[in-house]
CSV table of C-alpha atoms in Angstrom, one decimal:
chain,number,residue,atom,x,y,z
A,1,MET,CA,-29.0,-4.1,-32.0
A,2,THR,CA,-28.3,-0.7,-33.7
A,3,ILE,CA,-24.5,0.1,-34.8
A,4,GLN,CA,-24.7,2.6,-31.7
A,5,GLN,CA,-25.7,0.1,-29.3
A,6,MET,CA,-23.1,-2.4,-30.5
A,7,LEU,CA,-20.3,0.3,-30.2
A,8,GLY,CA,-21.6,1.4,-26.7
A,9,GLN,CA,-21.0,-2.4,-25.4
A,10,LYS,CA,-17.4,-2.0,-26.5
A,11,LEU,CA,-16.8,1.0,-24.4
A,12,VAL,CA,-15.7,1.4,-20.8
A,13,PHE,CA,-16.1,4.7,-19.1
A,14,GLY,CA,-15.4,6.0,-15.6
A,15,PHE,CA,-16.3,9.1,-13.8
A,16,HIS,CA,-15.4,11.1,-10.6
A,17,GLY,CA,-17.3,11.1,-7.4
A,18,THR,CA,-19.2,8.7,-5.3
A,19,GLU,CA,-22.5,9.3,-7.1
A,20,LEU,CA,-23.5,9.2,-10.7
A,21,SER,CA,-23.3,12.7,-12.2
A,22,GLU,CA,-26.0,14.1,-14.6
A,23,GLU,CA,-23.2,14.7,-17.1
A,24,PHE,CA,-22.1,10.7,-16.9
A,25,ILE,CA,-25.8,9.7,-17.1
A,26,SER,CA,-26.4,11.9,-20.1
A,27,LEU,CA,-23.1,10.5,-21.9
A,28,VAL,CA,-24.4,6.8,-21.0
A,29,LYS,CA,-27.8,7.5,-22.5
A,30,GLU,CA,-26.5,9.2,-25.7
A,31,TYR,CA,-24.0,6.6,-26.6
A,32,LYS,CA,-25.4,3.5,-24.9
A,33,ILE,CA,-22.3,2.9,-23.0
A,34,GLY,CA,-22.3,-0.7,-21.7
A,35,ASN,CA,-19.6,-0.8,-19.1
A,36,VAL,CA,-18.2,1.1,-16.3
A,37,ILE,CA,-14.9,1.2,-14.3
A,38,LEU,CA,-14.3,2.4,-10.7
A,39,PHE,CA,-11.4,3.8,-8.8
A,40,LEU,CA,-10.8,4.7,-5.1
A,41,ARG,CA,-12.1,8.1,-5.9
A,42,ASN,CA,-15.6,6.5,-6.4
A,43,VAL,CA,-15.4,4.7,-3.1
A,44,GLN,CA,-16.4,5.8,0.5
A,45,SER,CA,-17.6,2.7,2.2
A,46,ALA,CA,-18.9,-0.7,1.5
A,47,ASP,CA,-22.6,0.5,1.8
A,48,GLN,CA,-22.1,3.3,-0.5
A,49,LEU,CA,-20.3,1.1,-3.1
A,50,ARG,CA,-23.2,-1.2,-3.2
A,51,ARG,CA,-25.6,1.4,-3.7
A,52,LEU,CA,-23.4,3.0,-6.5
A,53,CYS,CA,-23.0,-0.5,-8.3
A,54,ALA,CA,-26.8,-1.1,-8.1
A,55,GLN,CA,-27.5,2.4,-9.6
A,56,ILE,CA,-25.1,1.8,-12.5
A,57,GLN,CA,-26.6,-1.5,-13.2
A,58,GLU,CA,-30.2,-0.1,-13.2
A,59,LEU,CA,-29.0,2.8,-15.6
A,60,ILE,CA,-27.2,0.6,-18.1
A,61,GLN,CA,-29.7,-2.1,-18.0
A,62,ALA,CA,-32.4,0.6,-18.8
A,63,GLU,CA,-30.4,2.3,-21.7
A,64,THR,CA,-28.9,-0.7,-23.3
A,65,GLY,CA,-30.9,-3.8,-22.3
A,66,TYR,CA,-27.9,-5.6,-21.0
A,67,PRO,CA,-26.1,-5.4,-17.5
A,68,ALA,CA,-22.9,-3.7,-17.0
A,69,LEU,CA,-19.5,-5.0,-16.6
A,70,ILE,CA,-18.4,-3.1,-13.5
A,71,ILE,CA,-14.6,-3.3,-13.7
A,72,ILE,CA,-12.1,-2.4,-10.8
A,73,ASP,CA,-8.3,-2.7,-10.3
A,74,GLN,CA,-8.1,-4.8,-7.2
A,75,GLU,CA,-4.8,-6.2,-7.5
A,76,GLY,CA,-3.6,-5.9,-4.0
A,77,GLY,CA,-1.0,-4.0,-2.3
A,78,MET,CA,-0.4,-0.4,-3.8
A,79,VAL,CA,-3.2,-1.0,-6.3
A,80,THR,CA,-6.4,-1.6,-4.3
A,81,ARG,CA,-9.6,0.2,-4.8
A,82,LEU,CA,-11.7,-1.2,-2.1
A,83,PRO,CA,-13.0,0.7,1.2
A,84,GLN,CA,-11.4,0.2,4.6
A,85,ASP,CA,-14.6,-1.9,5.6
A,86,ALA,CA,-13.6,-4.7,3.0
A,87,VAL,CA,-10.6,-6.7,2.9
A,88,ASN,CA,-7.6,-5.8,0.7
A,89,VAL,CA,-4.8,-8.5,0.1
A,90,PRO,CA,-1.1,-8.2,-0.3
A,91,CYS,CA,0.6,-7.3,-3.7
A,92,ALA,CA,1.9,-9.9,-6.1
A,93,MET,CA,5.4,-9.8,-5.2
A,94,ALA,CA,4.5,-10.3,-1.4
A,95,LEU,CA,2.4,-13.3,-2.3
A,96,ALA,CA,5.4,-14.7,-4.3
A,97,ALA,CA,7.6,-14.1,-1.4
A,98,THR,CA,5.7,-16.5,1.0
A,99,GLY,CA,7.0,-19.2,-1.5
A,100,ASP,CA,3.4,-20.7,-1.6
A,101,PRO,CA,1.2,-20.5,-4.9
A,102,GLU,CA,-1.6,-21.5,-2.6
A,103,ASN,CA,-1.6,-18.0,-1.1
A,104,ALA,CA,-2.2,-16.4,-4.7
A,105,ARG,CA,-5.3,-18.8,-4.8
A,106,ARG,CA,-6.3,-17.6,-1.4
A,107,ALA,CA,-5.8,-14.0,-2.0
A,108,SER,CA,-8.0,-14.3,-5.1
A,109,GLU,CA,-10.7,-16.1,-3.2
A,110,ILE,CA,-10.8,-13.4,-0.7
A,111,THR,CA,-11.0,-10.6,-3.4
A,112,ILE,CA,-13.8,-12.6,-5.3
A,113,ARG,CA,-15.8,-12.6,-2.1
A,114,GLN,CA,-15.3,-8.8,-1.6
A,115,LEU,CA,-16.5,-8.2,-5.2
A,116,ARG,CA,-19.5,-10.3,-4.9
A,117,GLY,CA,-20.3,-8.5,-1.7
A,118,LEU,CA,-20.0,-5.0,-3.3
A,119,GLY,CA,-21.4,-5.2,-6.7
A,120,ALA,CA,-18.3,-5.0,-9.1
A,121,ASN,CA,-18.0,-8.1,-11.2
A,122,PHE,CA,-14.7,-7.7,-13.2
A,123,ASN,CA,-11.2,-7.6,-11.8
A,124,MET,CA,-8.3,-6.3,-13.7
A,125,ALA,CA,-5.9,-8.7,-12.2
A,126,PRO,CA,-3.6,-10.7,-12.0
A,127,VAL,CA,-0.6,-8.8,-13.2
A,128,LEU,CA,1.3,-11.3,-15.5
A,129,ASP,CA,4.2,-9.1,-16.3
A,130,VAL,CA,7.8,-10.4,-15.7
A,131,ASN,CA,9.5,-7.7,-13.9
A,132,ASN,CA,13.0,-8.2,-15.2
A,133,ASN,CA,14.0,-4.5,-15.2
A,134,PRO,CA,14.7,-3.3,-11.7
A,135,GLN,CA,14.3,0.4,-12.7
A,136,ASN,CA,10.6,-0.2,-13.8
A,137,PRO,CA,8.7,2.7,-12.3
A,138,VAL,CA,5.1,1.3,-12.8
A,139,ILE,CA,5.3,-2.6,-12.3
A,140,GLY,CA,8.0,-3.7,-9.6
A,141,ILE,CA,5.9,-5.2,-6.8
A,142,ARG,CA,2.7,-5.5,-8.8
A,143,SER,CA,4.7,-8.4,-10.5
A,144,PHE,CA,5.1,-12.0,-8.9
A,145,GLY,CA,8.8,-11.7,-9.7
A,146,ASP,CA,11.4,-11.7,-12.4
A,147,ASP,CA,11.4,-15.4,-13.3
A,148,PRO,CA,8.8,-16.3,-16.0
A,149,GLN,CA,8.1,-19.7,-14.6
A,150,LEU,CA,7.4,-18.3,-11.2
A,151,VAL,CA,5.2,-15.6,-12.6
A,152,ALA,CA,3.3,-18.3,-14.6
A,153,ALA,CA,2.8,-20.5,-11.6
A,154,PHE,CA,1.6,-17.7,-9.1
A,155,GLY,CA,-0.4,-16.2,-12.0
A,156,ARG,CA,-2.3,-19.4,-12.8
A,157,ALA,CA,-3.0,-20.0,-9.2
A,158,ALA,CA,-4.4,-16.6,-8.9
A,159,LEU,CA,-6.6,-16.9,-11.9
A,160,GLU,CA,-8.0,-20.3,-11.1
A,161,PRO,CA,-10.6,-19.2,-8.4
A,162,TYR,CA,-12.3,-17.0,-10.7
A,163,ALA,CA,-13.6,-19.9,-12.9
A,164,GLY,CA,-17.4,-20.2,-12.2
A,165,SER,CA,-17.2,-17.5,-9.5
A,166,GLY,CA,-19.4,-15.1,-11.2
A,167,ILE,CA,-16.5,-12.4,-11.3
A,168,LEU,CA,-14.2,-12.1,-14.3
A,169,CYS,CA,-10.4,-11.5,-14.2
A,170,CYS,CA,-8.0,-10.1,-16.4
A,171,GLY,CA,-4.2,-10.6,-17.2
A,172,LYS,CA,-2.1,-7.7,-17.9
A,173,HIS,CA,-0.1,-6.1,-19.5
A,174,PHE,CA,0.3,-8.1,-22.8
A,175,PRO,CA,2.8,-8.7,-24.3
A,176,GLY,CA,4.8,-7.6,-21.3
A,177,HIS,CA,5.5,-4.3,-19.3
A,178,GLY,CA,8.0,-5.6,-17.1
A,179,ASP,CA,11.2,-4.7,-19.1
A,180,THR,CA,10.4,-0.9,-19.3
A,181,ALA,CA,11.8,2.0,-17.7
A,182,VAL,CA,9.0,4.4,-18.4
A,183,ASP,CA,5.4,4.6,-16.8
A,184,SER,CA,3.0,4.4,-19.6
A,185,HIS,CA,0.7,6.8,-17.5
A,186,LEU,CA,3.2,9.3,-18.1
A,187,GLY,CA,5.1,8.7,-21.4
A,188,ILE,CA,5.5,5.9,-24.0
A,189,PRO,CA,7.6,2.9,-23.0
A,190,ARG,CA,9.7,1.0,-25.6
A,191,VAL,CA,10.9,-2.6,-25.6
A,192,ASP,CA,13.5,-3.4,-28.3
A,193,LYS,CA,12.7,-7.2,-28.4
A,194,THR,CA,11.8,-9.5,-31.2
A,195,GLU,CA,8.9,-11.8,-31.0
A,196,GLU,CA,11.1,-14.8,-30.5
A,197,GLU,CA,12.8,-13.1,-27.5
A,198,LEU,CA,9.5,-12.5,-25.9
A,199,GLU,CA,8.4,-16.0,-26.4
A,200,LYS,CA,11.4,-17.1,-24.1
A,201,LEU,CA,10.3,-14.9,-21.2
A,202,GLU,CA,7.6,-12.3,-21.3
A,203,LEU,CA,5.0,-14.4,-23.2
A,204,ILE,CA,5.4,-17.7,-21.0
A,205,PRO,CA,2.8,-16.5,-18.2
A,206,PHE,CA,0.4,-15.2,-20.7
A,207,ARG,CA,0.4,-18.5,-22.7
A,208,ARG,CA,-0.1,-20.4,-19.3
A,209,ALA,CA,-2.9,-18.1,-18.5
A,210,ALA,CA,-4.6,-18.5,-21.7
A,211,GLU,CA,-4.2,-22.3,-21.6
A,212,ALA,CA,-5.9,-22.0,-18.2
A,213,GLY,CA,-8.9,-20.3,-19.8
A,214,ILE,CA,-8.2,-16.7,-18.4
A,215,PRO,CA,-11.6,-14.8,-19.5
A,216,ALA,CA,-9.6,-11.6,-20.4
A,217,ILE,CA,-6.2,-9.9,-21.2
A,218,MET,CA,-5.3,-6.3,-21.3
A,219,ILE,CA,-3.1,-5.0,-24.0
A,220,SER,CA,-0.1,-2.6,-22.9
A,221,HIS,CA,0.6,0.8,-24.4
A,222,VAL,CA,4.2,-0.2,-25.1
A,223,LEU,CA,6.2,0.3,-28.4
A,224,PHE,CA,7.6,-3.1,-29.7
A,225,PRO,CA,9.3,-1.6,-32.8
A,226,LYS,CA,10.9,-5.1,-33.7
A,227,ILE,CA,7.2,-6.6,-34.0
A,228,GLU,CA,5.2,-3.6,-35.2
A,229,LYS,CA,6.9,-1.5,-37.6
A,230,GLU,CA,4.7,1.5,-37.6
A,231,GLU,CA,5.3,3.9,-34.5
A,232,ILE,CA,2.3,2.7,-32.4
A,233,PRO,CA,2.0,0.9,-29.2
A,234,CYS,CA,0.4,-2.5,-28.7
A,235,THR,CA,-3.0,-1.2,-28.1
A,236,MET,CA,-3.3,0.2,-31.4
A,237,SER,CA,-1.4,-2.5,-33.3
A,238,ARG,CA,-3.4,-5.1,-35.4
A,239,ARG,CA,-0.2,-7.0,-35.8
A,240,ILE,CA,0.1,-7.5,-32.1
A,241,VAL,CA,-3.5,-7.5,-31.0
A,242,THR,CA,-4.9,-9.8,-33.7
A,243,GLY,CA,-1.9,-11.3,-35.5
A,244,LEU,CA,0.0,-12.2,-32.2
A,245,LEU,CA,-2.5,-12.7,-29.5
A,246,LYS,CA,-5.8,-13.9,-31.3
A,247,GLU,CA,-4.3,-15.7,-34.4
A,248,LYS,CA,-0.6,-16.9,-33.2
A,249,MET,CA,-1.6,-17.6,-29.5
A,250,GLY,CA,-5.1,-18.7,-30.5
A,251,TYR,CA,-6.8,-16.6,-27.7
A,252,GLN,CA,-10.4,-16.4,-27.7
A,253,GLY,CA,-11.3,-14.2,-24.6
A,254,LEU,CA,-12.0,-10.8,-24.1
A,255,ILE,CA,-9.2,-8.2,-25.2
A,256,LEU,CA,-9.1,-4.9,-23.3
A,257,THR,CA,-7.1,-1.7,-23.7
A,258,ASP,CA,-5.3,-0.2,-20.8
A,259,CYS,CA,-6.7,3.3,-20.1
A,260,MET,CA,-6.8,5.4,-23.2
A,261,GLU,CA,-6.3,8.5,-21.2
A,262,MET,CA,-2.8,7.5,-20.1
A,263,GLY,CA,0.0,9.7,-21.4
A,264,ALA,CA,1.3,7.2,-23.9
A,265,ILE,CA,-2.0,7.5,-25.9
A,266,ARG,CA,-3.5,10.8,-24.9
A,267,ASP,CA,-0.1,12.9,-25.4
A,268,TYR,CA,1.2,11.0,-28.5
A,269,TYR,CA,-2.0,10.0,-30.6
A,270,GLY,CA,-5.0,11.6,-28.9
A,271,THR,CA,-7.4,9.5,-27.0
A,272,PRO,CA,-10.4,9.6,-29.5
A,273,GLN,CA,-8.0,8.7,-32.3
A,274,GLY,CA,-6.3,6.2,-30.2
A,275,THR,CA,-9.5,4.5,-29.3
A,276,VAL,CA,-10.8,4.2,-33.0
A,277,ALA,CA,-7.4,2.7,-33.9
A,278,ALA,CA,-7.5,0.1,-30.8
A,279,ILE,CA,-11.0,-1.1,-32.1
A,280,ARG,CA,-9.8,-1.4,-35.5
A,281,ALA,CA,-6.7,-3.4,-34.1
A,282,GLY,CA,-9.2,-6.1,-32.7
A,283,VAL,CA,-9.8,-4.9,-29.1
A,284,ASP,CA,-13.1,-5.9,-27.6
A,285,LEU,CA,-13.2,-3.2,-24.8
A,286,ALA,CA,-11.7,0.1,-25.0
A,287,GLU,CA,-11.4,2.0,-21.6
A,288,ILE,CA,-11.5,5.8,-21.0
A,289,SER,CA,-11.6,6.2,-17.2
A,290,SER,CA,-11.8,9.7,-16.4
A,291,THR,CA,-12.5,12.8,-18.2
A,292,ILE,CA,-16.0,13.2,-19.7
A,293,GLY,CA,-14.7,15.4,-22.4
A,294,LEU,CA,-12.3,12.7,-23.7
A,295,GLU,CA,-15.0,10.0,-23.1
A,296,ARG,CA,-17.6,11.9,-25.4
A,297,GLY,CA,-14.9,12.5,-28.0
A,298,ALA,CA,-13.8,9.0,-28.0
A,299,ALA,CA,-17.5,7.9,-28.4
A,300,GLN,CA,-18.2,10.3,-31.0
A,301,ALA,CA,-15.0,9.5,-33.0
A,302,VAL,CA,-15.9,5.6,-32.8
A,303,ALA,CA,-19.4,6.5,-34.1
A,304,GLU,CA,-18.1,8.5,-36.9
A,305,ALA,CA,-15.4,5.9,-37.9
A,306,ALA,CA,-18.1,3.3,-38.0
A,307,ALA,CA,-20.3,5.8,-40.2
A,308,ARG,CA,-17.2,6.0,-42.6
A,309,GLY,CA,-16.9,2.1,-43.0
A,310,GLU,CA,-13.5,2.2,-41.2
A,311,PHE,CA,-14.5,-0.9,-39.1
A,312,ASP,CA,-15.1,-4.6,-40.0
A,313,MET,CA,-18.7,-4.7,-38.9
A,314,GLU,CA,-18.6,-8.6,-39.0
A,315,GLU,CA,-15.8,-8.4,-36.6
A,316,ILE,CA,-17.6,-5.9,-34.5
A,317,ARG,CA,-20.8,-8.1,-34.2
A,318,ALA,CA,-18.7,-11.0,-33.3
A,319,SER,CA,-16.9,-9.1,-30.7
A,320,VAL,CA,-20.2,-7.8,-29.1
A,321,GLU,CA,-21.5,-11.4,-29.1
A,322,LYS,CA,-18.6,-12.5,-27.2
A,323,ILE,CA,-19.0,-9.5,-24.7
A,324,LEU,CA,-22.5,-10.5,-24.3
A,325,GLN,CA,-21.7,-14.1,-23.7
A,326,PHE,CA,-19.2,-13.3,-21.0
A,327,LYS,CA,-21.8,-11.0,-19.4
A,328,LYS,CA,-24.1,-14.2,-19.1
A,329,LYS,CA,-21.2,-15.7,-16.9
A,330,VAL,CA,-21.1,-12.9,-14.5
A,331,CYS,CA,-23.2,-13.0,-11.1
A,332,TYR,CA,-25.2,-9.7,-10.6
A,333,GLU,CA,-26.6,-10.5,-7.2
A,334,ILE,CA,-24.8,-8.6,-4.3
A,335,ASP,CA,-24.2,-10.7,-1.2
A,336,PRO,CA,-23.1,-8.3,1.5
A,337,SER,CA,-22.4,-11.2,3.8
A,338,LEU,CA,-19.4,-12.1,1.7
A,339,CYS,CA,-17.6,-8.9,2.4
A,340,ASN,CA,-15.3,-8.0,5.3
A,341,ARG,CA,-15.3,-11.4,6.8
A,342,GLU,CA,-13.0,-11.6,9.9
A,343,GLU,CA,-11.3,-14.9,8.8
A,344,ASP,CA,-10.7,-13.3,5.4
A,345,ARG,CA,-9.1,-10.2,7.0
A,346,GLN,CA,-7.0,-12.5,9.4
A,347,ALA,CA,-5.9,-14.5,6.4
A,348,ALA,CA,-4.6,-11.3,4.5
A,349,ARG,CA,-2.6,-10.3,7.4
A,350,GLN,CA,-1.3,-13.7,7.7
A,351,MET,CA,0.1,-13.6,4.2
A,352,SER,CA,1.6,-10.2,4.9
A,353,ARG,CA,3.4,-11.7,7.8
A,354,GLN,CA,4.7,-14.7,5.7
A,355,ALA,CA,6.0,-12.4,3.0
A,356,VAL,CA,8.6,-10.3,5.2
A,357,THR,CA,11.9,-11.5,4.0
A,358,CYS,CA,15.3,-11.1,5.9
A,359,CYS,CA,17.9,-10.0,3.2
A,360,SER,CA,20.7,-9.8,5.5
A,361,GLY,CA,21.6,-9.6,9.1
A,362,THR,CA,19.4,-9.8,12.3
A,363,PRO,CA,17.3,-6.7,13.5
A,364,ILE,CA,17.8,-5.6,17.1
A,365,PRO,CA,14.5,-5.7,19.1
A,366,ALA,CA,13.0,-2.1,19.2
A,367,ASP,CA,12.0,-0.2,22.2
A,368,GLU,CA,11.4,3.4,23.5
A,369,ARG,CA,15.1,4.1,22.6
A,370,THR,CA,14.7,3.2,18.9
A,371,PHE,CA,14.7,6.0,16.3
A,372,PHE,CA,12.3,5.4,13.6
A,373,CYS,CA,12.3,7.3,10.3
A,374,GLY,CA,11.4,7.3,6.7
A,375,CYS,CA,9.1,8.8,4.0
A,376,ALA,CA,5.2,8.6,4.0
A,377,ASP,CA,3.5,6.6,1.3
A,378,TYR,CA,3.0,8.4,-2.0
A,379,ARG,CA,1.6,8.0,-5.4
A,380,ALA,CA,4.6,6.1,-6.9
A,381,SER,CA,3.0,5.9,-10.4
A,382,GLY,CA,-0.3,6.4,-12.2
A,383,ALA,CA,-1.4,3.0,-11.2
A,384,GLY,CA,-1.7,3.8,-7.6
A,385,ASN,CA,-4.1,5.7,-5.6
A,386,GLU,CA,-3.7,9.4,-5.1
A,387,ASP,CA,-3.6,8.9,-1.2
A,388,GLY,CA,-1.7,6.1,0.3
A,389,SER,CA,-3.5,3.2,2.2
A,390,ALA,CA,-1.7,3.7,5.5
A,391,GLY,CA,-0.2,6.6,7.6
A,392,PRO,CA,3.5,6.9,7.8
A,393,PHE,CA,5.5,3.8,9.1
A,394,SER,CA,7.5,5.9,11.5
A,395,GLU,CA,4.5,7.2,13.1
A,396,TYR,CA,2.9,3.8,13.3
A,397,MET,CA,6.0,2.3,15.0
A,398,ALA,CA,6.7,5.3,17.3
A,399,LYS,CA,3.2,4.8,18.8
A,400,ALA,CA,3.7,1.0,19.0
A,401,PHE,CA,7.1,1.2,21.0
A,402,GLY,CA,6.7,4.5,22.6
A,403,ALA,CA,9.5,5.8,20.6
A,404,VAL,CA,10.4,8.6,18.4
A,405,GLY,CA,9.4,8.7,14.8
A,406,VAL,CA,10.2,11.2,12.3
A,407,VAL,CA,8.5,11.4,8.7
A,408,THR,CA,11.0,12.4,6.1
A,409,SER,CA,10.4,13.6,2.3
A,410,LYS,CA,10.6,10.9,-0.2
A,411,ASP,CA,13.7,12.2,-1.7
A,412,PRO,CA,15.5,14.1,1.2
A,413,ASP,CA,18.1,16.9,0.3
A,414,PRO,CA,21.5,17.1,2.1
A,415,GLU,CA,20.3,19.4,4.7
A,416,GLU,CA,17.3,17.1,5.7
A,417,ILE,CA,19.7,14.2,5.8
A,418,ARG,CA,22.2,15.9,8.1
A,419,ARG,CA,19.4,17.0,10.4
A,420,THR,CA,17.8,13.8,10.5
A,421,ALA,CA,21.1,11.8,11.2
A,422,LEU,CA,22.0,14.3,14.0
A,423,GLN,CA,18.9,13.5,15.7
A,424,ALA,CA,19.1,9.9,15.1
A,425,ALA,CA,22.5,9.6,16.7
A,426,GLN,CA,21.0,10.4,20.2
A,427,TYR,CA,19.2,6.9,20.1
A,428,ASP,CA,20.4,3.6,20.8
A,429,SER,CA,19.1,2.0,17.5
A,430,ILE,CA,17.8,3.2,14.2
A,431,VAL,CA,15.1,1.9,11.9
A,432,LEU,CA,14.8,3.4,8.5
A,433,SER,CA,11.9,2.6,6.0
A,434,THR,CA,12.4,3.2,2.3
A,435,CYS,CA,9.9,3.4,-0.4
A,436,ASN,CA,11.3,3.0,-3.8
A,437,GLY,CA,14.7,4.4,-2.7
A,438,HIS,CA,16.3,3.0,-6.0
A,439,LEU,CA,14.3,5.5,-7.7
A,440,PHE,CA,14.6,8.4,-5.3
A,441,ARG,CA,18.1,8.2,-4.4
A,442,GLY,CA,17.8,10.8,-1.3
A,443,GLN,CA,16.6,7.8,0.7
A,444,ILE,CA,19.8,5.9,0.1
A,445,ALA,CA,21.9,8.9,1.0
A,446,LEU,CA,19.8,9.0,4.2
A,447,ALA,CA,20.6,5.4,4.9
A,448,ARG,CA,24.5,6.0,4.4
A,449,ALA,CA,24.2,9.0,6.8
A,450,LEU,CA,22.4,6.9,9.4
A,451,ALA,CA,25.0,4.1,9.1
A,452,GLU,CA,27.6,6.5,9.8
A,453,THR,CA,26.3,7.6,13.2
A,454,GLY,CA,27.5,4.2,14.5
A,455,ARG,CA,24.4,3.2,15.8
A,456,PRO,CA,22.8,-0.3,14.7
A,457,LEU,CA,20.8,0.3,11.6
A,458,THR,CA,17.7,-1.7,10.2
A,459,VAL,CA,16.3,-0.7,7.1
A,460,VAL,CA,13.0,-2.0,5.7
A,461,ALA,CA,12.1,-1.6,1.9
A,462,LEU,CA,8.3,-1.1,2.2
A,463,ARG,CA,7.8,-1.1,-1.6
A,464,ASN,CA,10.3,-2.6,-4.3
A,465,PRO,CA,13.1,-4.6,-2.7
A,466,TYR,CA,15.5,-3.2,-5.3
A,467,ASP,CA,16.4,-0.7,-2.7
A,468,ILE,CA,18.3,-3.2,-0.7
A,469,PRO,CA,21.5,-3.6,-3.0
A,470,LEU,CA,22.1,0.1,-2.7
A,471,LEU,CA,22.2,0.1,1.0
A,472,PRO,CA,25.4,0.7,3.1
A,473,ASP,CA,26.4,-2.0,5.5
A,474,CYS,CA,23.7,-2.3,8.2
A,475,GLN,CA,22.6,-4.4,11.0
A,476,CYS,CA,19.7,-5.8,9.0
A,477,ALA,CA,17.9,-5.3,5.6
A,478,ILE,CA,14.3,-6.3,5.4
A,479,ALA,CA,11.7,-6.5,2.3
A,480,ALA,CA,8.3,-6.0,3.2
A,481,TYR,CA,6.9,-5.2,-0.3
A,482,ASP,CA,3.7,-3.3,0.9
A,483,TYR,CA,3.3,0.0,2.4
A,484,THR,CA,0.2,-1.1,4.2
A,485,THR,CA,-1.0,-1.4,7.9
A,486,PRO,CA,-0.9,-5.1,7.6
A,487,SER,CA,2.8,-5.1,6.7
A,488,PHE,CA,3.2,-2.7,9.8
A,489,MET,CA,1.7,-5.1,12.1
A,490,ALA,CA,4.0,-7.9,10.7
A,491,LEU,CA,7.1,-5.8,11.3
A,492,GLU,CA,6.1,-4.7,14.7
A,493,GLU,CA,6.0,-8.4,15.5
A,494,ILE,CA,9.3,-8.9,14.1
A,495,PHE,CA,10.9,-5.8,15.8
A,496,ARG,CA,9.5,-7.6,19.1
A,497,GLY,CA,11.6,-10.6,18.4
A,498,GLY,CA,9.6,-12.6,15.7
A,499,ALA,CA,11.3,-14.6,12.9
A,500,MET,CA,11.1,-14.1,9.1
A,501,THR,CA,10.2,-16.7,6.6
A,502,GLY,CA,9.8,-14.9,3.2
A,503,LYS,CA,12.2,-15.3,0.3
A,504,LEU,CA,13.0,-13.0,-2.2
A,505,PRO,CA,11.0,-13.7,-5.8
A,506,VAL,CA,13.6,-11.5,-7.4
A,507,LYS,CA,17.4,-11.3,-8.0
A,508,LEU,CA,19.2,-8.4,-6.3
């Protein structure tokens, strides 16, 4: 292999649209890019995605001589990239709320079948972060919980089905993104913990996953100033990538960056320069997911750094050999019969049903005299899709019960709160849905106003359960974890008198 061919194997690029553009094809040909990442923006349907994956493989095989890793973020819940005619599973925290690690295993088995049936071969999951900061705007329900032993147990159950499946998986975001209050898509988080402190909490799930043979680990864009003295995030830190993960932990699998276009890198260091630094730090795969100009700039910067002798070429060769060895473990045959099986869809719905957790009280059964309200789904962080995966909760429930449903804003102002409470007071009972009300406190103010009407009030937290401690006294508080149609179906059954069996996997 030429140096350019080796460097191309270490890059993962993405694009916009549901077909390969001439501009992206040209970039692959020029820099021999070996891998692609897909998002929901690339997906219309199962058939379309199969065709696209086949075209990607044909292009990259022809240009590099090797098949492509086709990567996708299919965590479940709010981070799902598959079309409606495939099966999306619940989020990690919902799976943990069922209390049964077997559900994490089942969810992975379902996801593996979808990817084998569609053509993607590398899933960026499971999330192994311990979400020990309730104000975390980017992890939250993507984590199994705030107990490192629970996260380790569910994480290990989630990764085990991937062994020998032909699909790779990836634990993220090393050495831990759970104790942050900044979304690294938008800014640069900082965690003031020593390595010894990380060993007692954040590193526990990653060590367990490494022992279980997880094929890949993603590095976070987080500053750890008590470990890395330079003002650079983990992604660019040789002390963390090579020193901590490879040498101290003995990890020998693939090491990936998070997207190098995220604000934590792009706005503070520059995507091209950050990509060069990440490769110097020892990562195997550097991801730039969206902007052709930044992708081209990064590929050029990497090539120029190699020409200047900035990389240890023996390390580069060993890294590329490792990538190619993992490519041999991947299944490249697409089997459409594996995707969208009714039994998998039913199993995913059942897991959503088992997750719903009664945090206090008992809900009053709903009917046509129930007033449903709450905000529509929205992009809560850069990790989520631009559009929500389900229509508004209040509209779904209004249709189900022949009732009234009002869609509020995600952070209602005093006038909207007054108006909604006046309308709600005309009904016999009220059901309010929240969606990260702990971050958008107008939702909590609305809950207080609805409680003051004197009508029985049930509140459902459709994303993070951290909304619940902020609520006023109410008839019932429920954690559902996912703003998805399967969650709505589970809640409809509960509002018709069904029982709840879920247990909170976090302390409130």
